Short mmCIF file of C-alpha atoms in Angstrom, two decimals:
data_model
loop_
_atom_site.label_atom_id
_atom_site.label_comp_id
_atom_site.label_asym_id
_atom_site.label_seq_id
_atom_site.Cartn_x
_atom_site.Cartn_y
_atom_site.Cartn_z
CA UNK K 1 55.39 119.45 44.37
CA UNK K 2 55.30 123.20 43.80
CA UNK K 3 58.24 122.99 41.38
CA UNK K 4 56.57 120.25 39.34
CA UNK K 5 53.36 122.21 38.85
CA UNK K 6 55.15 125.45 38.03
CA UNK K 7 57.30 123.75 35.40
CA UNK K 8 57.33 124.74 31.74
CA UNK K 9 55.85 121.32 30.96
CA UNK K 10 52.68 122.20 32.88
CA UNK K 11 52.40 125.61 31.24
CA UNK K 12 52.91 124.33 27.70
CA UNK K 13 50.29 121.62 28.23
CA UNK K 14 47.70 124.33 28.93
CA UNK K 15 45.71 125.68 25.96
CA UNK K 16 46.89 129.22 25.04
CA UNK K 17 43.48 130.81 25.66
CA UNK K 18 43.43 129.40 29.21
CA UNK K 19 47.17 129.67 29.95
CA UNK K 20 48.36 131.34 33.13
CA UNK K 21 51.72 132.88 33.89
CA UNK K 22 53.32 131.09 36.84
CA UNK K 23 56.49 133.07 37.44
CA UNK K 24 56.36 133.82 41.15
CA UNK K 25 54.78 132.81 44.42
CA UNK K 26 51.82 135.16 44.04
CA UNK K 27 50.70 133.70 40.73
CA UNK K 28 49.22 136.18 38.29
CA UNK K 29 47.14 134.80 35.43
CA UNK K 30 47.10 136.29 31.97
CA UNK K 31 43.34 135.66 31.79
CA UNK K 32 40.52 135.78 34.31
CA UNK K 33 37.02 134.41 33.99
CA UNK K 34 34.49 137.00 32.90
CA UNK K 35 30.81 137.37 32.19
CA UNK K 36 27.93 135.77 34.06
CA UNK K 37 28.42 132.27 35.44
CA UNK K 38 26.73 129.75 37.67
CA UNK K 39 27.70 127.32 40.38
CA UNK K 40 27.60 123.90 38.67
CA UNK K 41 25.73 121.24 40.65
CA UNK K 42 24.84 117.69 39.50
CA UNK K 43 21.16 118.42 40.18
CA UNK K 44 21.07 121.14 37.53
CA UNK K 45 23.67 119.75 35.11
CA UNK K 46 21.18 119.52 32.25
CA UNK K 47 19.97 123.06 32.78
CA UNK K 48 23.50 124.46 32.94
CA UNK K 49 24.50 122.61 29.77
CA UNK K 50 21.68 124.34 27.90
CA UNK K 51 22.23 127.87 29.24
CA UNK K 52 23.03 130.39 26.50
CA UNK K 53 25.81 132.92 26.94
CA UNK K 54 27.38 131.28 29.99
CA UNK K 55 30.71 132.88 30.84
CA UNK K 56 32.15 130.40 33.33
CA UNK K 57 31.25 127.91 36.06
CA UNK K 58 32.32 127.03 39.56
CA UNK K 59 32.23 123.60 41.21
CA UNK K 60 32.75 122.48 44.81
CA UNK K 61 36.29 121.11 44.71
CA UNK K 62 35.78 118.38 47.27
CA UNK K 63 32.92 116.95 45.21
CA UNK K 64 34.89 116.50 41.99
CA UNK K 65 35.50 112.78 41.26
CA UNK K 66 39.15 111.76 41.09
CA UNK K 67 38.61 109.85 37.83
CA UNK K 68 35.98 109.56 35.14
CA UNK K 69 33.79 106.51 35.63
CA UNK K 70 30.47 105.41 34.23
CA UNK K 71 28.83 106.54 37.47
CA UNK K 72 30.60 109.89 37.86
CA UNK K 73 29.27 113.21 36.64
CA UNK K 74 32.74 114.48 35.70
CA UNK K 75 32.12 114.05 31.94
CA UNK K 76 29.00 116.22 32.26
CA UNK K 77 31.00 118.91 34.02
CA UNK K 78 33.82 118.86 31.48
CA UNK K 79 31.30 119.06 28.63
CA UNK K 80 30.15 122.51 29.76
CA UNK K 81 33.07 123.93 27.72
CA UNK K 82 33.60 127.16 29.65
CA UNK K 83 36.28 127.97 32.26
CA UNK K 84 35.58 126.06 35.49
CA UNK K 85 36.81 127.25 38.89
CA UNK K 86 37.23 124.71 41.72
CA UNK K 87 35.77 126.22 44.90
CA UNK K 88 37.08 124.65 48.10
CA UNK K 89 35.22 124.36 51.37
CA UNK K 90 37.59 122.23 53.44
CA UNK K 91 40.98 123.93 53.80
CA UNK K 92 40.09 125.80 57.00
CA UNK K 93 42.47 128.62 56.12
CA UNK K 94 41.54 130.49 59.30
CA UNK K 95 42.16 127.54 61.60
CA UNK K 96 45.01 127.48 64.08
CA UNK K 97 46.44 124.28 62.58
CA UNK K 98 48.58 124.57 59.43
CA UNK K 99 46.69 123.64 56.28
CA UNK K 100 47.55 120.08 55.32
CA UNK K 101 49.30 119.30 52.05
CA UNK K 102 46.76 116.53 51.49
CA UNK K 103 43.86 119.00 51.50
CA UNK K 104 45.73 121.42 49.26
CA UNK K 105 46.32 118.52 46.86
CA UNK K 106 42.54 118.26 46.38
CA UNK K 107 42.55 121.77 44.88
CA UNK K 108 45.69 121.00 42.89
CA UNK K 109 44.09 117.88 41.40
CA UNK K 110 40.92 119.79 40.52
CA UNK K 111 42.88 122.60 38.89
CA UNK K 112 44.64 120.07 36.67
CA UNK K 113 41.57 117.99 35.82
CA UNK K 114 39.50 121.07 34.98
CA UNK K 115 42.31 123.14 33.44
CA UNK K 116 41.21 125.86 35.86
CA UNK K 117 42.38 129.48 35.56
CA UNK K 118 42.37 129.77 39.36
CA UNK K 119 40.94 128.14 42.49
CA UNK K 120 39.08 129.68 45.42
CA UNK K 121 38.48 129.03 49.11
CA UNK K 122 36.94 130.73 52.14
CA UNK K 123 38.28 133.04 54.81
CA UNK K 124 36.98 130.77 57.53
CA UNK K 125 37.73 127.83 59.73
CA UNK K 126 35.82 124.56 59.62
CA UNK K 127 37.66 122.46 62.20
CA UNK K 128 39.42 122.91 65.52
CA UNK K 129 41.46 120.37 67.41
CA UNK K 130 40.67 117.81 64.74
CA UNK K 131 36.91 118.25 65.19
CA UNK K 132 34.87 119.13 62.10
CA UNK K 133 32.30 121.79 62.96
CA UNK K 134 30.24 121.36 59.79
CA UNK K 135 29.99 125.09 59.07
CA UNK K 136 32.09 127.95 57.75
CA UNK K 137 32.92 129.94 60.88
CA UNK K 138 34.21 133.52 60.78
CA UNK K 139 37.82 134.35 61.55
CA UNK K 140 38.36 136.94 64.30
CA UNK K 141 39.58 140.19 62.79
CA UNK K 142 42.59 140.33 65.08
CA UNK K 143 46.34 140.68 64.57
CA UNK K 144 46.90 137.10 65.72
CA UNK K 145 44.21 135.61 63.48
CA UNK K 146 45.48 137.62 60.52
CA UNK K 147 48.97 136.19 61.01
CA UNK K 148 47.65 132.61 61.12
CA UNK K 149 45.42 133.15 58.09
CA UNK K 150 48.28 134.72 56.13
CA UNK K 151 50.59 131.80 56.91
CA UNK K 152 48.00 129.28 55.76
CA UNK K 153 47.32 131.20 52.56
CA UNK K 154 51.02 131.44 51.75
CA UNK K 155 51.43 127.71 52.38
CA UNK K 156 48.52 127.00 50.05
CA UNK K 157 49.89 129.33 47.37
CA UNK K 158 53.25 127.54 47.51
CA UNK K 159 51.64 124.25 46.46
CA UNK K 160 48.99 125.41 43.99
CA UNK K 161 49.66 125.49 40.23
CA UNK K 162 47.28 128.42 39.67
CA UNK K 163 46.29 131.59 41.56
CA UNK K 164 44.20 131.48 44.72
CA UNK K 165 41.23 133.72 45.50
CA UNK K 166 39.71 133.82 48.99
CA UNK K 167 36.09 134.58 49.84
CA UNK K 168 34.48 136.68 52.55
CA UNK K 169 31.82 134.63 54.35
CA UNK K 170 28.44 135.51 55.83
CA UNK K 171 28.50 135.72 59.60
CA UNK K 172 25.71 135.43 62.14
CA UNK K 173 27.85 136.78 64.98
CA UNK K 174 30.85 138.98 65.70
CA UNK K 175 33.91 138.04 67.73
CA UNK K 176 34.55 140.42 70.65
CA UNK K 177 37.33 142.98 70.41
CA UNK K 178 37.90 142.86 66.65
CA UNK K 179 40.92 144.97 65.74
CA UNK K 180 40.14 145.56 62.06
CA UNK K 181 37.14 146.41 59.94
CA UNK K 182 36.39 143.99 57.10
CA UNK K 183 38.01 146.31 54.60
CA UNK K 184 41.12 146.84 56.71
CA UNK K 185 41.45 143.11 57.39
CA UNK K 186 41.21 142.16 53.71
CA UNK K 187 43.54 144.97 52.63
CA UNK K 188 46.19 143.81 55.09
CA UNK K 189 45.68 140.19 54.03
CA UNK K 190 46.22 141.13 50.39
CA UNK K 191 49.29 143.17 51.29
CA UNK K 192 50.87 140.28 53.20
CA UNK K 193 50.07 137.46 50.77
CA UNK K 194 49.28 138.90 47.36
CA UNK K 195 46.15 136.74 47.34
CA UNK K 196 43.21 137.56 45.10
CA UNK K 197 39.67 138.06 46.37
CA UNK K 198 36.40 136.34 45.64
CA UNK K 199 33.94 138.91 46.90
CA UNK K 200 30.54 137.48 47.75
CA UNK K 201 28.21 140.46 47.52
CA UNK K 202 25.40 138.46 49.13
CA UNK K 203 27.66 137.82 52.12
CA UNK K 204 28.51 141.52 52.35
CA UNK K 205 24.77 142.18 52.41
CA UNK K 206 24.11 139.46 55.01
CA UNK K 207 26.84 140.70 57.35
CA UNK K 208 25.67 144.30 57.04
CA UNK K 209 22.08 143.40 57.88
CA UNK K 210 23.14 141.32 60.87
CA UNK K 211 25.48 144.05 62.15
CA UNK K 212 23.23 146.99 61.37
CA UNK K 213 25.69 148.62 58.94
CA UNK K 214 25.32 149.97 55.40
CA UNK K 215 26.13 147.22 52.85
CA UNK K 216 27.01 149.70 50.09
CA UNK K 217 29.50 151.48 52.34
CA UNK K 218 30.94 148.17 53.58
CA UNK K 219 31.43 147.00 49.98
CA UNK K 220 33.10 150.25 48.94
CA UNK K 221 35.73 149.84 51.69
CA UNK K 222 37.00 146.49 50.37
CA UNK K 223 40.23 146.33 48.30
CA UNK K 224 38.32 146.08 45.03
CA UNK K 225 41.47 146.14 42.90
CA UNK K 226 42.20 142.54 43.97
CA UNK K 227 38.84 141.02 43.01
CA UNK K 228 39.05 138.00 40.73
CA UNK K 229 35.30 137.38 40.53
CA UNK K 230 32.14 137.69 42.62
CA UNK K 231 29.41 135.52 44.07
CA UNK K 232 25.75 136.51 43.94
CA UNK K 233 23.05 134.62 45.84
CA UNK K 234 19.71 134.88 47.58
CA UNK K 235 18.98 134.47 51.26
CA UNK K 236 16.21 134.66 53.83
CA UNK K 237 15.54 136.31 57.16
CA UNK K 238 14.23 134.39 60.16
CA UNK K 239 12.93 137.63 61.66
CA UNK K 240 16.08 138.18 63.68
CA UNK K 241 19.03 137.34 61.45
CA UNK K 242 19.57 137.17 57.70
CA UNK K 243 20.85 133.82 56.40
CA UNK K 244 22.79 133.34 53.17
CA UNK K 245 20.86 130.23 52.13
CA UNK K 246 21.46 130.05 48.35
CA UNK K 247 17.88 128.76 48.09
CA UNK K 248 16.01 131.97 47.28
CA UNK K 249 16.02 134.42 44.38
CA UNK K 250 18.58 137.21 44.44
CA UNK K 251 17.04 140.28 46.04
CA UNK K 252 16.94 143.74 44.52
CA UNK K 253 19.21 144.95 47.33
CA UNK K 254 21.90 142.43 46.39
CA UNK K 255 21.51 143.30 42.70
CA UNK K 256 22.11 146.93 43.67
CA UNK K 257 25.47 145.86 45.11
CA UNK K 258 26.27 144.07 41.85
CA UNK K 259 25.50 147.31 40.03
CA UNK K 260 27.71 149.22 42.45
CA UNK K 261 30.64 146.88 41.82
CA UNK K 262 30.17 146.91 38.07
CA UNK K 263 30.24 150.69 38.17
CA UNK K 264 33.80 150.64 39.51
CA UNK K 265 35.03 149.07 36.23
CA UNK K 266 37.06 146.62 38.33
CA UNK K 267 34.76 143.60 38.16
CA UNK K 268 33.17 141.87 35.19
CA UNK K 269 32.71 138.32 36.46
CA UNK K 270 29.71 137.31 38.57
CA UNK K 271 28.55 133.81 39.51
CA UNK K 272 25.08 132.86 40.70
CA UNK K 273 25.11 130.40 43.59
CA UNK K 274 22.07 128.18 44.01
CA UNK K 275 22.03 125.20 46.38
CA UNK K 276 18.64 123.56 46.74
CA UNK K 277 15.06 124.56 45.95
CA UNK K 278 16.13 124.85 42.34
CA UNK K 279 13.63 126.79 40.23
CA UNK K 280 12.52 125.83 36.71
CA UNK K 281 15.06 126.51 33.98
CA UNK K 282 13.22 129.62 32.79
CA UNK K 283 13.37 131.17 36.27
CA UNK K 284 17.06 130.34 36.61
CA UNK K 285 17.78 132.00 33.26
CA UNK K 286 15.74 135.03 34.31
CA UNK K 287 17.83 135.30 37.46
CA UNK K 288 21.05 135.18 35.44
CA UNK K 289 19.62 137.86 33.15
CA UNK K 290 18.82 140.04 36.16
CA UNK K 291 22.42 139.75 37.36
CA UNK K 292 23.66 140.59 33.87
CA UNK K 293 21.39 143.63 33.72
CA UNK K 294 22.63 144.83 37.10
CA UNK K 295 26.22 144.37 35.91
CA UNK K 296 25.55 146.19 32.64
CA UNK K 297 26.12 143.07 30.54
CA UNK K 298 24.23 141.23 27.84
CA UNK K 299 24.62 137.55 28.66
CA UNK K 300 24.97 136.01 25.18
CA UNK K 301 27.90 138.35 24.48
CA UNK K 302 29.76 137.25 27.62
CA UNK K 303 31.00 133.95 26.18
CA UNK K 304 33.69 132.48 25.95
CA UNK K 305 34.26 133.70 29.46
CA UNK K 306 37.85 134.91 29.73
CA UNK K 307 39.36 138.36 29.92
CA UNK K 308 42.88 139.69 29.88
CA UNK K 309 44.30 140.23 33.33
CA UNK K 310 45.22 143.77 34.18
#
């Protein structure tokens, strides 16, 4: 399977402006998404289609229909006409069981259907012993967990036709006896696998609030040179813990982290995640503009949404 997707036939079938170089296990694209994007959802398809200056989109991989039918929303997604990144939620990269080829094939299929520049997944586990837990659960920051996670990422990379980026998740609790900080854990993961990072700044903020640490300092300790793109989202506190809900406006504190990242000159691709309680189109556009302002961008100039890889 890996040989088929890394063949010259696959590469030549890809439009030049979206083409990726697939010459080794740790795939390195010639272009990355850039600008300000949004998580595409069927509920806001019409709004997204009308957004000016959209750089790129992201879609939940497991939700993408296998074929175009009269009932499917796949034609609406493809009509957006910007780079689209499949974002997986089901691999369970941090689980003890090896990632199944069948689940990896979901990302492979999406990458082909969408002509994606890369795909992304979470540093998390979602099942154990065959039981689906229904949530993204944090991986212990231990030597043993790092080895398992690295093996699963390498297995996934071997089968994917495009690069993989992995995302830090928001956590409501800490495992006892962690052996790495977040930054150390991600740096070692990158060193072992060559994987790229999808840094969710809202998740950095959520974890810092729940741990009582400084989000700006936590963000600065991550291996920023491996960031492919970033998530930005709003959340809410229940009075005890902060929850990354994707149903509230992005806070000024999270926008400050966007500004911090943009100031490193390493990141120029930010996606707004919104899942539920969708605001009117004008409010959604204002939120995208706020992210662009924090990142030092002017949204209409961010299209067509690709940049040369460095």
